[in-house]
Every structure is written in structure tokens, then in C-alpha cells.
Amino acid sequence: MTTILVLGGTGPTGQLLVHAALAGGHTVTVVARRPERLVVEHPRLRKVACDVTADVSSLGQAVAGQNLVICTLGHGLGLRGAHLIERSMANLVPVLEAQGPRRIVLMSAFGVGASFATAPLLLRVVFATLLSSIYADKARGENILRRSSLDWTILQPVQLTNARATGRYEIGDSLPQGGLPRIARADVAAALLGSALDPATIRRTLVVYS
């Protein structure tokens, strides 16, 4: 059994991750500004109210005793980055480097950083225009994590859907196919959990697709 701290556990992918982790027998702590949005209750689930971008003290208390961290923080339906991921990583990384745990998995997005060049043309246009602020924020957050001494993994899923889990997904250094790839959030949740428990993914940036 592993103790897992989940950031963004009230979001659509984060909630699926929480369910998957609990179903796998793990103990989960969810840190969120409004943890009451996670309606599930479980004896192995703890909820902590904390704004990761501002409350370093509460964040430090929340990570105590954890084996690993999975971050699924996202921008919701907004189109402005507002430095959410950058500020969160800027606060989280020093806490983890000082007191642990060392293992962290960050959910980013396909098209951030180096994966931009491998995206189909239409997606590159969307990434560079409509999603430019959000992707710039994600890139800055990724870079903070890469410069750290932590055992990090960055997962970049392709376009997310609310379809049912298929159990069929791939994780690789790049996206091998063209088109407009999509993946179910439930499959991404499984990939996040699996990667967190797989030492072969440490210090790698990987694309998740189906």
C-alpha cells in the first residue's frame, strides 16, 4: 500500500485518479482549495484545504508521511494560464526537496515544450494561439520540475475526453501517429498511477495516447 498526495483531485481527471488509487488499495490525501468538491468519502481518503500557489505551510504539513505526489492541477475551461502551474511547482518543489517525498508525477499536456514539434499542423495552430497562455504556464511549471533534484515524471496526454476507460493506452517518448488523437480521462488516470509506481519513468517526459 502506498500513500499518495494528489493535487488537483477535485478536477475531472483528478477525481478519476483518486478513485483508481483507492480501488488499488492505496491511501490518498487530496489537497485542494475547495476539497468539498470531491464528494467521495473513504476510510483511506483524507482531504486538506490548501491553496498550493500561496499556502506553503499547509502544503508542508500535507506532504508529511506521503510516499509520492501526483499533480493533476489544470486550468479548467479558462484560456489564461494565470501562472497556476508555475506558481504551484515553485512552491511544491522546494517543500519536497526539503522534506520529501522525492517521487512526483506531473500531468501536463501534449504540445507543451518539445512535443509541440511532433503535433499535427492543426493542433500546433491551436496550441500557439488559443492555448498559448495555458501552454506557456505548463511549460514553465515543467521546467521548474526538470531543474529539481526530485524523481520526477512528466506525462503529456493528448486531447482528453470523458469517454469510458478502455484500458488500452500507450506511453512513449513521442506520438507515433498523426490525426487528432484523443484519450479518455479514465485511461490517463490509470497511466498517472501506473507511472508513479514505475521507476522506469523517472526523469522522463512521456506522451500518453490511445
PDB file of C-alpha atoms in Angstrom:
ATOM      1  CA  MET A   1       0.000   0.000   0.000  1.00  0.00           C
ATOM      2  CA  THR A   2       1.274   3.456  -0.970  1.00  0.00           C
ATOM      3  CA  THR A   3       0.357   6.828   0.497  1.00  0.00           C
ATOM      4  CA  ILE A   4      -0.336   9.239  -2.356  1.00  0.00           C
ATOM      5  CA  LEU A   5      -0.803  13.005  -2.256  1.00  0.00           C
ATOM      6  CA  VAL A   6      -2.987  14.238  -5.116  1.00  0.00           C
ATOM      7  CA  LEU A   7      -3.000  17.878  -6.172  1.00  0.00           C
ATOM      8  CA  GLY A   8      -5.990  18.790  -8.312  1.00  0.00           C
ATOM      9  CA  GLY A   9      -8.017  15.872  -7.013  1.00  0.00           C
ATOM     10  CA  THR A  10     -11.292  17.765  -7.387  1.00  0.00           C
ATOM     11  CA  GLY A  11     -10.857  18.182 -11.153  1.00  0.00           C
ATOM     12  CA  PRO A  12     -12.288  15.797 -13.743  1.00  0.00           C
ATOM     13  CA  THR A  13      -9.093  13.774 -14.196  1.00  0.00           C
ATOM     14  CA  GLY A  14      -8.017  14.121 -10.589  1.00  0.00           C
ATOM     15  CA  GLN A  15     -11.251  12.632  -9.280  1.00  0.00           C
ATOM     16  CA  LEU A  16     -10.804   9.598 -11.522  1.00  0.00           C
ATOM     17  CA  LEU A  17      -7.243   9.259 -10.244  1.00  0.00           C
ATOM     18  CA  VAL A  18      -8.471   9.329  -6.645  1.00  0.00           C
ATOM     19  CA  HIS A  19     -10.999   6.582  -7.372  1.00  0.00           C
ATOM     20  CA  ALA A  20      -8.347   4.480  -9.134  1.00  0.00           C
ATOM     21  CA  ALA A  21      -5.857   4.881  -6.286  1.00  0.00           C
ATOM     22  CA  LEU A  22      -8.414   3.940  -3.642  1.00  0.00           C
ATOM     23  CA  ALA A  23      -9.538   0.955  -5.707  1.00  0.00           C
ATOM     24  CA  GLY A  24      -5.899  -0.121  -5.863  1.00  0.00           C
ATOM     25  CA  GLY A  25      -5.658  -0.200  -2.087  1.00  0.00           C
ATOM     26  CA  HIS A  26      -3.661   2.997  -1.667  1.00  0.00           C
ATOM     27  CA  THR A  27      -4.135   5.720   0.939  1.00  0.00           C
ATOM     28  CA  VAL A  28      -4.883   9.096  -0.633  1.00  0.00           C
ATOM     29  CA  THR A  29      -4.593  12.679   0.562  1.00  0.00           C
ATOM     30  CA  VAL A  30      -6.271  15.254  -1.675  1.00  0.00           C
ATOM     31  CA  VAL A  31      -5.050  18.844  -1.439  1.00  0.00           C
ATOM     32  CA  ALA A  32      -7.344  21.442  -2.998  1.00  0.00           C
ATOM     33  CA  ARG A  33      -8.601  24.950  -2.425  1.00  0.00           C
ATOM     34  CA  ARG A  34     -12.127  23.544  -2.110  1.00  0.00           C
ATOM     35  CA  PRO A  35     -11.753  19.866  -1.178  1.00  0.00           C
ATOM     36  CA  GLU A  36     -15.502  19.589  -0.545  1.00  0.00           C
ATOM     37  CA  ARG A  37     -15.934  19.403  -4.309  1.00  0.00           C
ATOM     38  CA  LEU A  38     -14.687  15.837  -4.033  1.00  0.00           C
ATOM     39  CA  VAL A  39     -17.871  14.182  -2.814  1.00  0.00           C
ATOM     40  CA  VAL A  40     -16.447  10.678  -2.345  1.00  0.00           C
ATOM     41  CA  GLU A  41     -15.772   9.515   1.212  1.00  0.00           C
ATOM     42  CA  HIS A  42     -13.481   6.631   2.129  1.00  0.00           C
ATOM     43  CA  PRO A  43     -11.592   5.489   5.239  1.00  0.00           C
ATOM     44  CA  ARG A  44      -8.317   5.730   3.280  1.00  0.00           C
ATOM     45  CA  LEU A  45      -9.079   9.217   1.951  1.00  0.00           C
ATOM     46  CA  ARG A  46      -8.098  12.481   3.625  1.00  0.00           C
ATOM     47  CA  LYS A  47      -8.986  15.920   2.311  1.00  0.00           C
ATOM     48  CA  VAL A  48      -6.900  19.012   3.025  1.00  0.00           C
ATOM     49  CA  ALA A  49      -7.896  22.591   2.230  1.00  0.00           C
ATOM     50  CA  CYS A  50      -4.848  24.372   0.820  1.00  0.00           C
ATOM     51  CA  ASP A  51      -4.059  26.806  -1.972  1.00  0.00           C
ATOM     52  CA  VAL A  52      -0.837  25.340  -3.338  1.00  0.00           C
ATOM     53  CA  THR A  53       0.047  28.628  -5.017  1.00  0.00           C
ATOM     54  CA  ALA A  54       0.041  30.525  -1.719  1.00  0.00           C
ATOM     55  CA  ASP A  55      -0.012  28.367   1.441  1.00  0.00           C
ATOM     56  CA  VAL A  56       3.401  26.733   1.750  1.00  0.00           C
ATOM     57  CA  SER A  57       2.951  25.968   5.450  1.00  0.00           C
ATOM     58  CA  SER A  58      -0.195  23.884   4.948  1.00  0.00           C
ATOM     59  CA  LEU A  59       1.384  22.244   1.926  1.00  0.00           C
ATOM     60  CA  GLY A  60       4.346  21.160   4.023  1.00  0.00           C
ATOM     61  CA  GLN A  61       2.045  19.602   6.595  1.00  0.00           C
ATOM     62  CA  ALA A  62       0.077  17.791   3.881  1.00  0.00           C
ATOM     63  CA  VAL A  63       3.116  16.122   2.281  1.00  0.00           C
ATOM     64  CA  ALA A  64       4.384  14.751   5.579  1.00  0.00           C
ATOM     65  CA  GLY A  65       4.280  10.960   5.558  1.00  0.00           C
ATOM     66  CA  GLN A  66       3.463  10.650   1.857  1.00  0.00           C
ATOM     67  CA  ASN A  67       5.264   8.212  -0.450  1.00  0.00           C
ATOM     68  CA  LEU A  68       4.647  10.132  -3.677  1.00  0.00           C
ATOM     69  CA  VAL A  69       2.836  13.096  -5.226  1.00  0.00           C
ATOM     70  CA  ILE A  70       0.692  13.174  -8.360  1.00  0.00           C
ATOM     71  CA  CYS A  71      -0.270  16.607  -9.666  1.00  0.00           C
ATOM     72  CA  THR A  72      -3.316  16.916 -11.919  1.00  0.00           C
ATOM     73  CA  LEU A  73      -3.814  20.640 -11.476  1.00  0.00           C
ATOM     74  CA  GLY A  74      -5.381  22.268 -14.510  1.00  0.00           C
ATOM     75  CA  HIS A  75      -6.925  25.461 -15.811  1.00  0.00           C
ATOM     76  CA  GLY A  76     -10.470  24.167 -16.204  1.00  0.00           C
ATOM     77  CA  LEU A  77     -12.338  25.853 -19.021  1.00  0.00           C
ATOM     78  CA  GLY A  78     -10.275  29.022 -18.863  1.00  0.00           C
ATOM     79  CA  LEU A  79      -7.867  30.125 -21.571  1.00  0.00           C
ATOM     80  CA  ARG A  80      -5.492  32.095 -19.363  1.00  0.00           C
ATOM     81  CA  GLY A  81      -2.604  30.385 -17.626  1.00  0.00           C
ATOM     82  CA  ALA A  82      -2.575  32.793 -14.659  1.00  0.00           C
ATOM     83  CA  HIS A  83       0.743  31.157 -13.650  1.00  0.00           C
ATOM     84  CA  LEU A  84      -1.165  28.355 -11.885  1.00  0.00           C
ATOM     85  CA  ILE A  85       1.242  25.509 -12.677  1.00  0.00           C
ATOM     86  CA  GLU A  86       4.328  27.714 -12.450  1.00  0.00           C
ATOM     87  CA  ARG A  87       3.420  29.032  -9.001  1.00  0.00           C
ATOM     88  CA  SER A  88       2.345  25.608  -7.778  1.00  0.00           C
ATOM     89  CA  MET A  89       5.620  23.963  -8.823  1.00  0.00           C
ATOM     90  CA  ALA A  90       7.623  26.900  -7.451  1.00  0.00           C
ATOM     91  CA  ASN A  91       6.092  26.236  -4.015  1.00  0.00           C
ATOM     92  CA  LEU A  92       5.874  22.464  -4.150  1.00  0.00           C
ATOM     93  CA  VAL A  93       9.372  21.588  -5.394  1.00  0.00           C
ATOM     94  CA  PRO A  94      11.314  23.223  -2.508  1.00  0.00           C
ATOM     95  CA  VAL A  95       8.995  21.585   0.029  1.00  0.00           C
ATOM     96  CA  LEU A  96       9.543  18.144  -1.489  1.00  0.00           C
ATOM     97  CA  GLU A  97      13.299  18.677  -1.808  1.00  0.00           C
ATOM     98  CA  ALA A  98      13.479  19.687   1.854  1.00  0.00           C
ATOM     99  CA  GLN A  99      11.267  17.037   3.435  1.00  0.00           C
ATOM    100  CA  GLY A 100      10.117  14.585   0.756  1.00  0.00           C
ATOM    101  CA  PRO A 101       8.678  12.617  -0.754  1.00  0.00           C
ATOM    102  CA  ARG A 102      11.052  12.641  -3.695  1.00  0.00           C
ATOM    103  CA  ARG A 103       8.696  10.984  -6.178  1.00  0.00           C
ATOM    104  CA  ILE A 104       6.352  13.223  -8.169  1.00  0.00           C
ATOM    105  CA  VAL A 105       4.347  12.814 -11.361  1.00  0.00           C
ATOM    106  CA  LEU A 106       3.033  15.918 -13.137  1.00  0.00           C
ATOM    107  CA  MET A 107       0.198  15.791 -15.647  1.00  0.00           C
ATOM    108  CA  SER A 108       0.933  18.339 -18.357  1.00  0.00           C
ATOM    109  CA  ALA A 109      -0.347  18.241 -21.951  1.00  0.00           C
ATOM    110  CA  PHE A 110       0.756  17.057 -25.373  1.00  0.00           C
ATOM    111  CA  GLY A 111       2.141  20.002 -27.308  1.00  0.00           C
ATOM    112  CA  VAL A 112       3.929  21.597 -24.361  1.00  0.00           C
ATOM    113  CA  GLY A 113       7.641  22.079 -24.871  1.00  0.00           C
ATOM    114  CA  ALA A 114       9.441  19.686 -27.219  1.00  0.00           C
ATOM    115  CA  SER A 115       6.289  17.712 -28.084  1.00  0.00           C
ATOM    116  CA  PHE A 116       4.922  20.781 -29.899  1.00  0.00           C
ATOM    117  CA  ALA A 117       7.075  19.986 -32.924  1.00  0.00           C
ATOM    118  CA  THR A 118       5.576  16.492 -33.266  1.00  0.00           C
ATOM    119  CA  ALA A 119       1.936  17.642 -33.189  1.00  0.00           C
ATOM    120  CA  PRO A 120      -0.201  17.751 -36.361  1.00  0.00           C
ATOM    121  CA  LEU A 121      -0.324  21.184 -38.021  1.00  0.00           C
ATOM    122  CA  LEU A 122      -3.892  21.946 -36.920  1.00  0.00           C
ATOM    123  CA  LEU A 123      -3.039  21.227 -33.304  1.00  0.00           C
ATOM    124  CA  ARG A 124       0.101  23.366 -33.489  1.00  0.00           C
ATOM    125  CA  VAL A 125      -2.051  26.298 -34.617  1.00  0.00           C
ATOM    126  CA  VAL A 126      -4.420  25.775 -31.672  1.00  0.00           C
ATOM    127  CA  PHE A 127      -1.542  25.387 -29.202  1.00  0.00           C
ATOM    128  CA  ALA A 128       0.175  28.556 -30.466  1.00  0.00           C
ATOM    129  CA  THR A 129      -2.953  30.722 -30.430  1.00  0.00           C
ATOM    130  CA  LEU A 130      -5.970  29.685 -28.369  1.00  0.00           C
ATOM    131  CA  LEU A 131      -3.994  27.735 -25.757  1.00  0.00           C
ATOM    132  CA  SER A 132      -0.785  29.781 -25.811  1.00  0.00           C
ATOM    133  CA  SER A 133      -1.176  31.232 -22.292  1.00  0.00           C
ATOM    134  CA  ILE A 134      -2.070  27.896 -20.717  1.00  0.00           C
ATOM    135  CA  TYR A 135       0.721  26.055 -22.520  1.00  0.00           C
ATOM    136  CA  ALA A 136       3.291  28.695 -21.579  1.00  0.00           C
ATOM    137  CA  ASP A 137       2.314  28.250 -17.927  1.00  0.00           C
ATOM    138  CA  LYS A 138       2.574  24.462 -18.196  1.00  0.00           C
ATOM    139  CA  ALA A 139       5.991  24.774 -19.840  1.00  0.00           C
ATOM    140  CA  ARG A 140       7.297  26.969 -17.033  1.00  0.00           C
ATOM    141  CA  GLY A 141       5.983  24.507 -14.449  1.00  0.00           C
ATOM    142  CA  GLU A 142       7.596  21.589 -16.288  1.00  0.00           C
ATOM    143  CA  ASN A 143      10.935  23.391 -16.366  1.00  0.00           C
ATOM    144  CA  ILE A 144      10.877  24.056 -12.625  1.00  0.00           C
ATOM    145  CA  LEU A 145      10.360  20.354 -12.045  1.00  0.00           C
ATOM    146  CA  ARG A 146      13.077  19.320 -14.506  1.00  0.00           C
ATOM    147  CA  ARG A 147      15.621  21.552 -12.774  1.00  0.00           C
ATOM    148  CA  SER A 148      14.852  19.958  -9.406  1.00  0.00           C
ATOM    149  CA  SER A 149      16.646  17.059  -7.725  1.00  0.00           C
ATOM    150  CA  LEU A 150      13.372  15.123  -7.406  1.00  0.00           C
ATOM    151  CA  ASP A 151      12.464  11.801  -9.005  1.00  0.00           C
ATOM    152  CA  TRP A 152      10.009  13.400 -11.412  1.00  0.00           C
ATOM    153  CA  THR A 153       7.960  12.159 -14.333  1.00  0.00           C
ATOM    154  CA  ILE A 154       6.010  14.441 -16.672  1.00  0.00           C
ATOM    155  CA  LEU A 155       3.087  12.885 -18.541  1.00  0.00           C
ATOM    156  CA  GLN A 156       1.659  14.732 -21.542  1.00  0.00           C
ATOM    157  CA  PRO A 157      -1.721  13.263 -22.529  1.00  0.00           C
ATOM    158  CA  VAL A 158      -3.294  14.080 -25.882  1.00  0.00           C
ATOM    159  CA  GLN A 159      -6.770  15.651 -26.033  1.00  0.00           C
ATOM    160  CA  LEU A 160      -8.855  14.466 -23.085  1.00  0.00           C
ATOM    161  CA  THR A 161     -12.376  13.089 -23.354  1.00  0.00           C
ATOM    162  CA  ASN A 162     -14.947  11.951 -20.827  1.00  0.00           C
ATOM    163  CA  ALA A 163     -15.395   8.575 -22.524  1.00  0.00           C
ATOM    164  CA  ARG A 164     -15.275   5.369 -20.519  1.00  0.00           C
ATOM    165  CA  ALA A 165     -11.919   3.792 -19.780  1.00  0.00           C
ATOM    166  CA  THR A 166     -10.678   1.442 -22.453  1.00  0.00           C
ATOM    167  CA  GLY A 167      -7.649   0.078 -20.623  1.00  0.00           C
ATOM    168  CA  ARG A 168      -5.800   0.476 -23.899  1.00  0.00           C
ATOM    169  CA  TYR A 169      -3.322   3.314 -23.891  1.00  0.00           C
ATOM    170  CA  GLU A 170       0.322   3.846 -24.767  1.00  0.00           C
ATOM    171  CA  ILE A 171       3.066   5.808 -23.065  1.00  0.00           C
ATOM    172  CA  GLY A 172       6.088   6.819 -25.113  1.00  0.00           C
ATOM    173  CA  ASP A 173       8.707   9.439 -25.771  1.00  0.00           C
ATOM    174  CA  SER A 174       6.724  10.805 -28.730  1.00  0.00           C
ATOM    175  CA  LEU A 175       3.398  10.463 -30.526  1.00  0.00           C
ATOM    176  CA  PRO A 176       3.841   7.977 -33.381  1.00  0.00           C
ATOM    177  CA  GLN A 177       0.647   8.720 -35.310  1.00  0.00           C
ATOM    178  CA  GLY A 178      -0.923  11.728 -36.976  1.00  0.00           C
ATOM    179  CA  GLY A 179      -4.521  12.846 -36.959  1.00  0.00           C
ATOM    180  CA  LEU A 180      -6.219  14.393 -33.933  1.00  0.00           C
ATOM    181  CA  PRO A 181      -5.587  11.859 -31.166  1.00  0.00           C
ATOM    182  CA  ARG A 182      -7.793  11.638 -28.078  1.00  0.00           C
ATOM    183  CA  ILE A 183      -7.739   9.670 -24.865  1.00  0.00           C
ATOM    184  CA  ALA A 184     -10.240   9.048 -22.073  1.00  0.00           C
ATOM    185  CA  ARG A 185      -9.507  10.810 -18.787  1.00  0.00           C
ATOM    186  CA  ALA A 186     -10.005   7.488 -17.012  1.00  0.00           C
ATOM    187  CA  ASP A 187      -7.169   5.970 -19.040  1.00  0.00           C
ATOM    188  CA  VAL A 188      -4.966   8.953 -18.219  1.00  0.00           C
ATOM    189  CA  ALA A 189      -5.736   8.449 -14.522  1.00  0.00           C
ATOM    190  CA  ALA A 190      -4.587   4.838 -14.842  1.00  0.00           C
ATOM    191  CA  ALA A 191      -1.445   5.975 -16.674  1.00  0.00           C
ATOM    192  CA  LEU A 192      -0.640   8.522 -13.972  1.00  0.00           C
ATOM    193  CA  LEU A 193      -0.958   5.945 -11.223  1.00  0.00           C
ATOM    194  CA  GLY A 194       0.965   3.305 -13.127  1.00  0.00           C
ATOM    195  CA  SER A 195       3.784   5.694 -13.987  1.00  0.00           C
ATOM    196  CA  ALA A 196       4.072   6.882 -10.400  1.00  0.00           C
ATOM    197  CA  LEU A 197       4.746   3.307  -9.324  1.00  0.00           C
ATOM    198  CA  ASP A 198       7.139   2.555 -12.210  1.00  0.00           C
ATOM    199  CA  PRO A 199      10.782   3.601 -11.607  1.00  0.00           C
ATOM    200  CA  ALA A 200      11.494   3.253 -15.338  1.00  0.00           C
ATOM    201  CA  THR A 201       9.626   6.531 -15.929  1.00  0.00           C
ATOM    202  CA  ILE A 202      11.746   8.594 -13.533  1.00  0.00           C
ATOM    203  CA  ARG A 203      13.166  11.809 -15.042  1.00  0.00           C
ATOM    204  CA  ARG A 204      11.343  11.261 -18.319  1.00  0.00           C
ATOM    205  CA  THR A 205       8.770  13.333 -20.206  1.00  0.00           C
ATOM    206  CA  LEU A 206       6.294  10.953 -21.825  1.00  0.00           C
ATOM    207  CA  VAL A 207       3.301  11.306 -24.139  1.00  0.00           C
ATOM    208  CA  VAL A 208       0.126   9.377 -23.251  1.00  0.00           C
ATOM    209  CA  TYR A 209      -2.176   8.388 -26.129  1.00  0.00           C
ATOM    210  CA  SER A 210      -4.571   5.662 -27.197  1.00  0.00           C
TER     211      SER A 210
END
